mmCIF file of C-alpha atoms in Angstrom:
data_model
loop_
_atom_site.group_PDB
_atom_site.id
_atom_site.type_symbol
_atom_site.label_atom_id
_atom_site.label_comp_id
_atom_site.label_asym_id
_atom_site.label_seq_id
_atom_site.Cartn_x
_atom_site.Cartn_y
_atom_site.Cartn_z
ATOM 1 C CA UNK A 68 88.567 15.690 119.652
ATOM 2 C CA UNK A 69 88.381 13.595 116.421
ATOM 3 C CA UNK A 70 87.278 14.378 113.190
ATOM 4 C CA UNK A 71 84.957 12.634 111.083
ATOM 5 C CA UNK A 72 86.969 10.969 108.093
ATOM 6 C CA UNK A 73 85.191 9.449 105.030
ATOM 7 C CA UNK A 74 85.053 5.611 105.340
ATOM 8 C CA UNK A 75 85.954 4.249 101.851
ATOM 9 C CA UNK A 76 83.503 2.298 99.943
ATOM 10 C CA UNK A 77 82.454 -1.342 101.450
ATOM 11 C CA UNK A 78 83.738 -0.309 105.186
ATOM 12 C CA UNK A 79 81.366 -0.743 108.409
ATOM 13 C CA UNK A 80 81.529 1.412 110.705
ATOM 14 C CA UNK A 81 81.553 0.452 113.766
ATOM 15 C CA UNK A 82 78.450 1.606 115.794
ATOM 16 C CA UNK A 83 78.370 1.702 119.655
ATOM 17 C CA UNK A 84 75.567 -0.325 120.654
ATOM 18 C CA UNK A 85 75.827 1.048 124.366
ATOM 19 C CA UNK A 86 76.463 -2.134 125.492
ATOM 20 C CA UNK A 87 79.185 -3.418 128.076
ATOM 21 C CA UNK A 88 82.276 -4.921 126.167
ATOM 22 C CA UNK A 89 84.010 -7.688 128.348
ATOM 23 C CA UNK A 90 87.205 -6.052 130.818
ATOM 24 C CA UNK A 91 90.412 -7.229 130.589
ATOM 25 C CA UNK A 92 91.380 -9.176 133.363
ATOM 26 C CA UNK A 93 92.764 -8.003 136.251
ATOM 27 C CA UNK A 94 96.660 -8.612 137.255
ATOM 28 C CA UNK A 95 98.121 -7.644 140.918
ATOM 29 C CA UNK A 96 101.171 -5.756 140.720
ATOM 30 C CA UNK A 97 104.472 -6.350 142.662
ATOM 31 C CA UNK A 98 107.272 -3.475 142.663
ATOM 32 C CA UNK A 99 110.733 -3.929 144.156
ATOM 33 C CA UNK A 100 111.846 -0.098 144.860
ATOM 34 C CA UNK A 101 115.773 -1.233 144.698
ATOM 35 C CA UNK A 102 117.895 -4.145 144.155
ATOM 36 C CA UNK A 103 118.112 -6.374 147.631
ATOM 37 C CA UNK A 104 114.869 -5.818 148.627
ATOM 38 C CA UNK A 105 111.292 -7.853 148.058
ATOM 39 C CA UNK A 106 109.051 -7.294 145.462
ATOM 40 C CA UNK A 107 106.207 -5.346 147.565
ATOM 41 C CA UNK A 108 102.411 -5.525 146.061
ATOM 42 C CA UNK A 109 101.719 -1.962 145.187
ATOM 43 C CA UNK A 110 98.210 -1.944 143.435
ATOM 44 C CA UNK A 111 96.684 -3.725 140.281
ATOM 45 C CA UNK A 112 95.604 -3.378 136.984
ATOM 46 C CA UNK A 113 93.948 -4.377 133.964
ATOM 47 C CA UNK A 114 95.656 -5.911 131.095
ATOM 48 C CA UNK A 115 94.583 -8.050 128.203
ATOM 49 C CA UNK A 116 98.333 -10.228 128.584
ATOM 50 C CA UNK A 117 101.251 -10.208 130.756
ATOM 51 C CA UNK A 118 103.195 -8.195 128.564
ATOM 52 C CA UNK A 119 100.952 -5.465 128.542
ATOM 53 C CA UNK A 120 100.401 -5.661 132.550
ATOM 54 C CA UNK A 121 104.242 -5.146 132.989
ATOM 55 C CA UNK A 122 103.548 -2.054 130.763
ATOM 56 C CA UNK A 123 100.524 -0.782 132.342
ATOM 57 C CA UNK A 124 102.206 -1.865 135.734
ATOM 58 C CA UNK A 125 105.405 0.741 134.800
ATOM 59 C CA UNK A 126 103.205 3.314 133.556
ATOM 60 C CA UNK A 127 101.005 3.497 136.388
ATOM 61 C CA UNK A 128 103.042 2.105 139.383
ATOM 62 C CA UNK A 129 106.799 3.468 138.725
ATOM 63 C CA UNK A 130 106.446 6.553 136.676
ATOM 64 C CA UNK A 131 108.304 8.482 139.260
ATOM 65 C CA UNK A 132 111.085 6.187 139.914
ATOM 66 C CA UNK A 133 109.478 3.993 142.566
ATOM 67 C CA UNK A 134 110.932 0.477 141.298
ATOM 68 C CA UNK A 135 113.411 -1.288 139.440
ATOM 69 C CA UNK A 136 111.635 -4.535 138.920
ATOM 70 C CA UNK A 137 107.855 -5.071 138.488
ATOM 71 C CA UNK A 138 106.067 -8.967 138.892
ATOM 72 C CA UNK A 139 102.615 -9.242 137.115
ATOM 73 C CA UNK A 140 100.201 -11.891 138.610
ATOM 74 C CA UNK A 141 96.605 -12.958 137.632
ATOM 75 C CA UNK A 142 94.339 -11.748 140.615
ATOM 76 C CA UNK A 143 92.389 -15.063 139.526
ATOM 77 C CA UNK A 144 95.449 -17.252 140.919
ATOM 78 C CA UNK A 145 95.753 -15.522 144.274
ATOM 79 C CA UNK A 146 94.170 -17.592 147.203
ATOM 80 C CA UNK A 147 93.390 -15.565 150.006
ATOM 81 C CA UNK A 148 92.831 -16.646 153.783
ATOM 82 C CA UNK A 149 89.148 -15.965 155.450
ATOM 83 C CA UNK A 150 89.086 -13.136 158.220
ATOM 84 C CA UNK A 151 87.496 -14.882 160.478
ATOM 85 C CA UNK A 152 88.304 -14.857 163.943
ATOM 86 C CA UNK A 153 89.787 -18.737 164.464
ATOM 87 C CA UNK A 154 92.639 -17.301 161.601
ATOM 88 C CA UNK A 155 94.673 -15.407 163.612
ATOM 89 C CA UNK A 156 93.007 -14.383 166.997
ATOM 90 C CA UNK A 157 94.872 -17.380 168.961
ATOM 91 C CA UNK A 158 98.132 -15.869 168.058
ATOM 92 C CA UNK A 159 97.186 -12.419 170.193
ATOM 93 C CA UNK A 160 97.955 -13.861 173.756
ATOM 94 C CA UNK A 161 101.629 -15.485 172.617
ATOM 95 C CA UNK A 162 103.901 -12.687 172.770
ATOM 96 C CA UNK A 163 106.856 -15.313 173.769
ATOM 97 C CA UNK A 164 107.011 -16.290 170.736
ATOM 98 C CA UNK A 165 108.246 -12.849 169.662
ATOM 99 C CA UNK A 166 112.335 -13.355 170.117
ATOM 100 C CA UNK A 167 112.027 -9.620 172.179
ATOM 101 C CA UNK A 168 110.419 -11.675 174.773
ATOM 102 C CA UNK A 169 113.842 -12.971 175.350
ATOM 103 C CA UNK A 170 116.944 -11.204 177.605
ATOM 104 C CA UNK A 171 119.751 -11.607 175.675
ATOM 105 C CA UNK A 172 122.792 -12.796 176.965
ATOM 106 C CA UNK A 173 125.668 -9.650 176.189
ATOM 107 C CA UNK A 174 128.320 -12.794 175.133
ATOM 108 C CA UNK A 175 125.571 -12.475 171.792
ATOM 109 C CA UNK A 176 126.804 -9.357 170.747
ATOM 110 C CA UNK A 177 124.545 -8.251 167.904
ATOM 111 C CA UNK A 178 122.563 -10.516 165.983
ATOM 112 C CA UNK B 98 107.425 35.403 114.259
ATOM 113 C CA UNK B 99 110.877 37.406 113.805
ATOM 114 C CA UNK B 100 112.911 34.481 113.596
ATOM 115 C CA UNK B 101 114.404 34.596 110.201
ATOM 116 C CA UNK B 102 114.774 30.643 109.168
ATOM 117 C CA UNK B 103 115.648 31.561 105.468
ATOM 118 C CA UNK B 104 119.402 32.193 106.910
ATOM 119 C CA UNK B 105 119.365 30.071 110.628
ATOM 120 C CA UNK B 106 119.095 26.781 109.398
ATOM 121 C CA UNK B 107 120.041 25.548 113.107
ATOM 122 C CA UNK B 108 116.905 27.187 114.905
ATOM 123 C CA UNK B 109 115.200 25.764 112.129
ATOM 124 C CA UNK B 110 115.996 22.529 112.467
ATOM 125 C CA UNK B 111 115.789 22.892 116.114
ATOM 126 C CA UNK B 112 111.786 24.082 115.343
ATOM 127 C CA UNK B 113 110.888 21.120 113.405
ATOM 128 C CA UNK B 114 111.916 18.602 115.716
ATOM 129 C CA UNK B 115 109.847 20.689 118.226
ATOM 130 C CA UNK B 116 107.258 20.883 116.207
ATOM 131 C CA UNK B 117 106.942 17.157 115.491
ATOM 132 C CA UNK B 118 106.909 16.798 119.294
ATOM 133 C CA UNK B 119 104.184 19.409 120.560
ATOM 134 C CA UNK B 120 101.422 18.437 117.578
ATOM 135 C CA UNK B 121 101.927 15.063 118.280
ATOM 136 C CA UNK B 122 101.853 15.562 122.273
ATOM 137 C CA UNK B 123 98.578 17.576 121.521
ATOM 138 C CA UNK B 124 97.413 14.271 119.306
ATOM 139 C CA UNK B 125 97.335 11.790 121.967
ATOM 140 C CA UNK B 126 96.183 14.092 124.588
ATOM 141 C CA UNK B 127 92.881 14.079 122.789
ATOM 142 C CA UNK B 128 93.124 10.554 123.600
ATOM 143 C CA UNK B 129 92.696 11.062 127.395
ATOM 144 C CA UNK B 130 89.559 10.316 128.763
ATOM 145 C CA UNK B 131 88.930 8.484 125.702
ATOM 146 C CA UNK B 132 91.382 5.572 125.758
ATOM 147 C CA UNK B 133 89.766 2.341 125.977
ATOM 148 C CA UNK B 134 91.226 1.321 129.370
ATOM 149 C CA UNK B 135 92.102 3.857 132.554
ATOM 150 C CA UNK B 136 95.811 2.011 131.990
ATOM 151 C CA UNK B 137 96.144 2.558 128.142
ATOM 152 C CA UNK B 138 94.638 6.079 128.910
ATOM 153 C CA UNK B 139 97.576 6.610 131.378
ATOM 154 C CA UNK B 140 100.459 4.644 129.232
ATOM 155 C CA UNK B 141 99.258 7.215 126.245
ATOM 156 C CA UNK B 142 99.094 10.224 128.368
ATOM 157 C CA UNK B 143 102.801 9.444 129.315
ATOM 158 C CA UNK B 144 103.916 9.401 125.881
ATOM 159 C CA UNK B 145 102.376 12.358 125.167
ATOM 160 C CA UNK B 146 104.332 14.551 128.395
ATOM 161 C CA UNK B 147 107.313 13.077 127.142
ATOM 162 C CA UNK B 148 106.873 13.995 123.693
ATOM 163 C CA UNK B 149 106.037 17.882 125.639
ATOM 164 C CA UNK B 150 108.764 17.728 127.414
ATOM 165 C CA UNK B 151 111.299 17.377 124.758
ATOM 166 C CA UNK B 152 109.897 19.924 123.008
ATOM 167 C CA UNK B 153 109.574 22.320 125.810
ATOM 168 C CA UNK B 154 113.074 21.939 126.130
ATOM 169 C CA UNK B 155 113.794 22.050 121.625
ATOM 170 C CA UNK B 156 111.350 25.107 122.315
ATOM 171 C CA UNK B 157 113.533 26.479 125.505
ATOM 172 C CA UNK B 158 116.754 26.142 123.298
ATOM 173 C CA UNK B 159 115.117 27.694 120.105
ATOM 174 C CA UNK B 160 114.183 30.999 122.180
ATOM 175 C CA UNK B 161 117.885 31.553 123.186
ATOM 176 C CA UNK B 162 118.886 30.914 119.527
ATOM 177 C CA UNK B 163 116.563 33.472 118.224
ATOM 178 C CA UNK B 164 117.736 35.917 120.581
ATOM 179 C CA UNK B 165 115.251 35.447 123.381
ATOM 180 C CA UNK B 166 112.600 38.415 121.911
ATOM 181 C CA UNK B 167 110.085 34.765 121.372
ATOM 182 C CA UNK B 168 109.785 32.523 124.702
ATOM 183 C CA UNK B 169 109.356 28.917 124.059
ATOM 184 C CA UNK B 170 105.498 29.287 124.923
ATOM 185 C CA UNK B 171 105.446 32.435 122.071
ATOM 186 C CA UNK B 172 106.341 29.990 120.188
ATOM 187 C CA UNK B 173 103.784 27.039 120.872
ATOM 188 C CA UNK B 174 100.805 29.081 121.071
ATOM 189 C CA UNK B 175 101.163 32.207 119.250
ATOM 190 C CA UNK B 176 102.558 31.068 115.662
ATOM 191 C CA UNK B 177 100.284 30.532 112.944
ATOM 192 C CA UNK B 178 99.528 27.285 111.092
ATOM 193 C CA UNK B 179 101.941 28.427 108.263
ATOM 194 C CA UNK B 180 105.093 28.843 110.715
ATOM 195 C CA UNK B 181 104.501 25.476 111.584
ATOM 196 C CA UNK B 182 107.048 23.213 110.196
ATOM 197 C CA UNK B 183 105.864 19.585 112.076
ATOM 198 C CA UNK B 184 105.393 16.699 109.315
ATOM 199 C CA UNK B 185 102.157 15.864 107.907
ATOM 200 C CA UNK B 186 102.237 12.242 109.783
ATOM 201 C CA UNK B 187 101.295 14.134 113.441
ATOM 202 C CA UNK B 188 98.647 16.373 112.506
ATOM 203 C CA UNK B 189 96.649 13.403 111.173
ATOM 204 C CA UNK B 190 93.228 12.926 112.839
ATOM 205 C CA UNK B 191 92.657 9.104 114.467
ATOM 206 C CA UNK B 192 89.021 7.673 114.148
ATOM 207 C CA UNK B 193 90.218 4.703 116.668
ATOM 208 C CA UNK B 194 92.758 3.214 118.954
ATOM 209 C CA UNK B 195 94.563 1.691 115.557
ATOM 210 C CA UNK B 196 94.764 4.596 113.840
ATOM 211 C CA UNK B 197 96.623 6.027 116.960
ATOM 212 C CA UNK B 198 99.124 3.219 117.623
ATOM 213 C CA UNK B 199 99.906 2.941 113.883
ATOM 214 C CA UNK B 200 100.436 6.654 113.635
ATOM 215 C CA UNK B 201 102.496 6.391 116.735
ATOM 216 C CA UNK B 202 104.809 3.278 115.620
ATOM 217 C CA UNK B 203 105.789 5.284 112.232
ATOM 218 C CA UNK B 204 106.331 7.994 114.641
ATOM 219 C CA UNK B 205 108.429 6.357 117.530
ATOM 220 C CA UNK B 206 110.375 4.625 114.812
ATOM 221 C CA UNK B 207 111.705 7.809 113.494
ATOM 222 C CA UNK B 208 112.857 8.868 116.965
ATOM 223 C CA UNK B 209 113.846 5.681 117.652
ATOM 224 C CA UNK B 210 116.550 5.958 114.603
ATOM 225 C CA UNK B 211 116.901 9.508 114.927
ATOM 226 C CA UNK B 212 117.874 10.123 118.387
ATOM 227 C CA UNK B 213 121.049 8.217 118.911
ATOM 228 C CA UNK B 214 122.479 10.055 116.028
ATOM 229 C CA UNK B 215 121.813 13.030 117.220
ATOM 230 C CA UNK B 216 123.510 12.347 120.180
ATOM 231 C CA UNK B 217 126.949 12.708 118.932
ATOM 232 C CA UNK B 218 125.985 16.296 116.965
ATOM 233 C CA UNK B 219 128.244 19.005 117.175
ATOM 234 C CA UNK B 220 125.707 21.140 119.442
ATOM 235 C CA UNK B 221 125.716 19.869 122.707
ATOM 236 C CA UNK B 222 122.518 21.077 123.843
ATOM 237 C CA UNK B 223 120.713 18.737 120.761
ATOM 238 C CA UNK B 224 123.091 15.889 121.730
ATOM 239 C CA UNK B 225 121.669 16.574 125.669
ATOM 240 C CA UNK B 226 117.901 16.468 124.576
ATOM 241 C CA UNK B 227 118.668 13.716 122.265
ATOM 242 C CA UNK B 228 119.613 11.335 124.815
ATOM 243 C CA UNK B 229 117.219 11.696 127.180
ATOM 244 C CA UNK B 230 114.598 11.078 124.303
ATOM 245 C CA UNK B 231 116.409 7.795 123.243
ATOM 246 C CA UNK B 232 115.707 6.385 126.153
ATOM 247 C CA UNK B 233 112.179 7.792 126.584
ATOM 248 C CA UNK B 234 111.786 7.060 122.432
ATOM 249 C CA UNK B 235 112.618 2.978 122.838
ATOM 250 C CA UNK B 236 109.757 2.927 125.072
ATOM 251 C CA UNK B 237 107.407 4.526 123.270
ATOM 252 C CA UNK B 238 108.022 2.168 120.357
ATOM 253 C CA UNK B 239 108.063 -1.020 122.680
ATOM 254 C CA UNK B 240 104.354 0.238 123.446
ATOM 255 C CA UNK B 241 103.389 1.192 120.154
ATOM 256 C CA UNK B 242 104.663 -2.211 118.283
ATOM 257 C CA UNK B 243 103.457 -4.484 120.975
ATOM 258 C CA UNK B 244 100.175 -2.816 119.992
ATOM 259 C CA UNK B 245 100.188 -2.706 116.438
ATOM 260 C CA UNK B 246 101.383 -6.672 116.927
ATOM 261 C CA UNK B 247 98.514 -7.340 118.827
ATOM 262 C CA UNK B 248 95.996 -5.493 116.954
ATOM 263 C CA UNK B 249 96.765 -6.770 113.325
ATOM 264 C CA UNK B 250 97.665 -10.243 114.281
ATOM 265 C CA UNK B 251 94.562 -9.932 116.823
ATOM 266 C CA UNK B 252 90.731 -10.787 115.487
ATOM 267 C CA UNK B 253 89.288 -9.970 112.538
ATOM 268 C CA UNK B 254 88.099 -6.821 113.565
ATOM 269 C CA UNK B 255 90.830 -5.328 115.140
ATOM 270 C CA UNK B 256 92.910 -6.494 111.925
ATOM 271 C CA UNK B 257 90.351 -5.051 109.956
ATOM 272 C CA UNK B 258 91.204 -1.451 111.495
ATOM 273 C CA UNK B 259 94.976 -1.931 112.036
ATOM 274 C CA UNK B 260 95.270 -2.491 108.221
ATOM 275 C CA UNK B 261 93.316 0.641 107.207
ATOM 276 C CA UNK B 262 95.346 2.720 109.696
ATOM 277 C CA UNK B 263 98.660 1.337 108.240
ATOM 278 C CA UNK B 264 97.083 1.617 104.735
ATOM 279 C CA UNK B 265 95.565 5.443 105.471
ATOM 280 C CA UNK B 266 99.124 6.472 107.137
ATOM 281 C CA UNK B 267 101.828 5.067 105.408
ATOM 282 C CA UNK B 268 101.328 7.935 102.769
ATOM 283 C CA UNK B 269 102.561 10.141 105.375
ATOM 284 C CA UNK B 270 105.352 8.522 107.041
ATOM 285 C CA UNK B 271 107.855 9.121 103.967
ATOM 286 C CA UNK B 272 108.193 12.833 104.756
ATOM 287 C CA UNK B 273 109.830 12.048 107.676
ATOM 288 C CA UNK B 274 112.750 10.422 105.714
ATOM 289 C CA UNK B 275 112.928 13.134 102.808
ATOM 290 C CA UNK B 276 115.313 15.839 103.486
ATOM 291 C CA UNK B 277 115.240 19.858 102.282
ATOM 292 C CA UNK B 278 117.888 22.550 102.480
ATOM 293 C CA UNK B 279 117.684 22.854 106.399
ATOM 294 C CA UNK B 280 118.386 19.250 107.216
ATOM 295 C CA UNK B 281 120.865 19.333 104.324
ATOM 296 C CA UNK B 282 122.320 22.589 106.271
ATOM 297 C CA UNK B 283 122.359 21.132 109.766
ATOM 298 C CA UNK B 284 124.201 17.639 108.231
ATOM 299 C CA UNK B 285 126.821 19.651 106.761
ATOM 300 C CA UNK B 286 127.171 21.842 109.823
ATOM 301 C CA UNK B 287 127.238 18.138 112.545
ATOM 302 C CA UNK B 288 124.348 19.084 114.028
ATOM 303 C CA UNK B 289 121.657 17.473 112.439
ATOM 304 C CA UNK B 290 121.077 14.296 110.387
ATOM 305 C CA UNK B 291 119.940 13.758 106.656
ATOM 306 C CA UNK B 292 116.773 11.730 106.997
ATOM 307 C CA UNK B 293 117.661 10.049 103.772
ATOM 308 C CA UNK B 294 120.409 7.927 105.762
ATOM 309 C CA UNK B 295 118.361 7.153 108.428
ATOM 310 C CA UNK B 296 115.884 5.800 105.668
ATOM 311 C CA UNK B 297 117.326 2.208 105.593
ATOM 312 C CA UNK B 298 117.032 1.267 109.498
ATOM 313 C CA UNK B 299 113.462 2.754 109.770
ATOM 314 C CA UNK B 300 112.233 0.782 106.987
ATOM 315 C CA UNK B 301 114.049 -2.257 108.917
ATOM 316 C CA UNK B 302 112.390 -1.473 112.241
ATOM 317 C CA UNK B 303 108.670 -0.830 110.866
ATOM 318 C CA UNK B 304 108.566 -3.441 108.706
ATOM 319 C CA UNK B 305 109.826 -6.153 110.556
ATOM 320 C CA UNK B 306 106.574 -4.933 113.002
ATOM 321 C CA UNK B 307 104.314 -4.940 110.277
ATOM 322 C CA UNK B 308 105.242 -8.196 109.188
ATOM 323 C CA UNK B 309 105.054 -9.506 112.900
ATOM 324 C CA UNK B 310 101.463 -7.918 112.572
ATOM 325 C CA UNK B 311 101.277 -10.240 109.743
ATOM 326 C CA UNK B 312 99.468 -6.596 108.496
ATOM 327 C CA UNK B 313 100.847 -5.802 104.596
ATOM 328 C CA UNK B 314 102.792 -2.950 103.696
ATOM 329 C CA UNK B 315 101.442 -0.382 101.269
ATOM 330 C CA UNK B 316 103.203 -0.540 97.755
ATOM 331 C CA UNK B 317 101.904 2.941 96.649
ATOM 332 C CA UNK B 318 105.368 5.115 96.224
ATOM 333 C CA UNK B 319 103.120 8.405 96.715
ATOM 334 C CA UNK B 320 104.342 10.793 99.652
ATOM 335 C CA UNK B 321 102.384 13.114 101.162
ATOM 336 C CA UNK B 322 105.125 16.222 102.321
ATOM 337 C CA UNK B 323 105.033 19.904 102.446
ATOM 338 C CA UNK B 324 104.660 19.954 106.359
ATOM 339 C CA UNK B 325 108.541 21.060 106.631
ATOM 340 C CA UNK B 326 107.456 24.154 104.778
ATOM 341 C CA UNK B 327 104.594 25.159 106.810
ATOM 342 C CA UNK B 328 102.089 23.509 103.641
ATOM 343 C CA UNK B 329 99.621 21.138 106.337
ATOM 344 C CA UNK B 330 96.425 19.587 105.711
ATOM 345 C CA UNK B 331 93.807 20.778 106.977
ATOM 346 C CA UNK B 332 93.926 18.971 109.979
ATOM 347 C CA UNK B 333 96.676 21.045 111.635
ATOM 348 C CA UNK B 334 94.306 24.855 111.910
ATOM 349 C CA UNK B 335 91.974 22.367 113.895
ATOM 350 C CA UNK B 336 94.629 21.577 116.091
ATOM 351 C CA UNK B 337 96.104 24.763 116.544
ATOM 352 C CA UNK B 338 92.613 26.434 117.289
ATOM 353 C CA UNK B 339 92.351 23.799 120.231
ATOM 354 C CA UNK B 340 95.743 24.016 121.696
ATOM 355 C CA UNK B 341 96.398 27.601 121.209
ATOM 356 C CA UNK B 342 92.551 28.667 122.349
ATOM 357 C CA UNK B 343 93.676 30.294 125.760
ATOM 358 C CA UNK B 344 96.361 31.941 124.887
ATOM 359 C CA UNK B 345 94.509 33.730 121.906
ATOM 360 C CA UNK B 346 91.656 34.373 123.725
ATOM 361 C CA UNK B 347 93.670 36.002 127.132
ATOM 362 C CA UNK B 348 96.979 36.623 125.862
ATOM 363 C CA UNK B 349 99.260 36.196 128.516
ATOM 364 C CA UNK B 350 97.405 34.150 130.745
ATOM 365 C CA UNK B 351 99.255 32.056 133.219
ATOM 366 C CA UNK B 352 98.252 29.487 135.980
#
């Protein structure tokens, strides 16, 4: 709750005119859990800067120690691909090109 | 409340820096649900736990000192405004998001001196709190200054409010760095810190904000004080009526 404090003399205040003020743009979040591993996207959020997304990013993404390393992108500058079905249908019937397809020879050893 | 502070000038000490946590935890909670972003809401309501959490465990470790008879939750929501001994600075009400984030850079910049200090005192349960509130305490203040930068060096609006938070607080902040008989007590003793000493560095940290802010600091020498001996504004009965409610009205209560 707040309490109502006397403005001094020749101060506005300000009155909510119950319209929308503009968001903050949004920013796409990237969290690597532990050194050696990727950055992994985790969520996003809104931030008026980068330095306050990497804030908002810890606060709300890694407040119980899930990273040790956040990335902050503009969600404006991702490109994503379409979903049609010409994107990634073809690859379905392929499976050789998985290397399990493969026997592999024992003289290998582990790869 | 049996404690008697007149001659334990450790749980007293203990108290105030407990005190300074829990009314400003219960501050910014009033903030929740009326931050102006979900993520600010959530970055504030963080500070605020922390802030509860190192007082639930000042709180915890004033309870064994006064013999256990008063647990630490007797002692958040069943003392009276007078046996409160927080500074003035916390109880202060906020009319907007700069009155908060000023508020909260004088107050992070007092933990952000004090802590480290107290993590070499003689008691080694205030050195253990104290440094797991540095860390949490050079956070807080890299959120609060990054704010206060933004608002006062921000548009004319937001500079507009910045200023008259910094001008309506800064009257309060300067009890934080005065010292009485119990910090004068607990210095002597190792295991607190005179305020006075910690003056210098505070002034350095806040200022060079301000002036980042390109916001101008206050040249009236008046402090506000009387918080360290239970004398509030009348702000703080407000507070306490809110935080305290449940436990007045079904003592004992638990969930």
């Amino acid at each position: 709750m707040t309490y109502e404090i006397p403005e001094l003399e020749g101060e506005e205040r300000a009155v909510a005119t119950g319209e929308a003020v503009g968001e903050w743009p949004l920013w796409e979040v990237f969290v690597r859990a532990k050194r050696g591993l990727n950055h992994v996207h985790v969520g996003s959020v809104h931030a008026a800067d980068a330095e306050t997304a990497i804030q908002n990013a810890r606060d709300t993404y890694t407040r119980r120690s899930e990273g040790v390393s956040v990335w902050v992108v503009p969600s404006a500058l991702i490109h994503a691909s379409d979903d049609s079905a010409a994107m990634f249908e073809p690859f379905e019937d392929k499976p050789y090109r998985h290397p399990t397809f493969y026997e592999i020879p024992d003289e290998v050893g582990q790869l | 409340m049996t404690f008697d502070l007149e001659t334990d000038t450790r749980l007293a000490y203990v108290l105030r820096l407990a005190d300074d946590l829990l009314i400003n935890s219960q501050r910014l909670a009033e903030f929740v649900t009326n931050a102006p972003e979900l993520e600010e809401e959530l970055a504030i309501a963080n500070v605020s736990l922390d802030n509860l959490g190192v007082a639930h465990a000042l709180y915890g470790y004033a309870s064994e000192l006064g013999g256990g008879e008063e647990s630490a939750d007797d002692l958040a929501f069943l003392r009276d405004e007078r046996e409160f001994t927080n500074c003035l600075l916390v109880e202060q009400p906020h009319r907007d998001f700069a009155d908060v984030m000023v508020r909260q850079l004088f107050f992070d910049a007092w933990h952000l001196v004090l802590w480290p200090e107290l993590e070499s005192s003689s008691d080694e349960r205030i050195a253990a709190i104290a440094a797991k509130a540095a860390k949490e305490a050079r956070y807080h203040f890299r959120h609060s200054s990054s704010w206060v930068i933004r608002l006062g060096d921000g548009t004319a609006e937001s500079r507009r409010r910045a200023q008259r938070a910094v001008d309506g607080l800064w009257r309060f902040a300067g009890e934080l760095l005065m010292s009485d008989r119990v910090d004068a007590d607990a210095a002597a003793a190792g295991v607190g810190v005179v305020p006075e000493r910690l003056a210098d560095s505070w002034h350095r940290e806040v200022r060079a904000i301000l002036q980042e802010a390109t916001l101008v600091v206050p040249v009236d020498p008046f402090v506000a004080a009387g918080g360290r001996q239970g004398r509030h504004t009348e702000h703080l009965g407000h507070l306490l009526a809110e935080m305290q409610y449940m436990q007045r009205a079904y003592p004992g209560m638990v969930w």
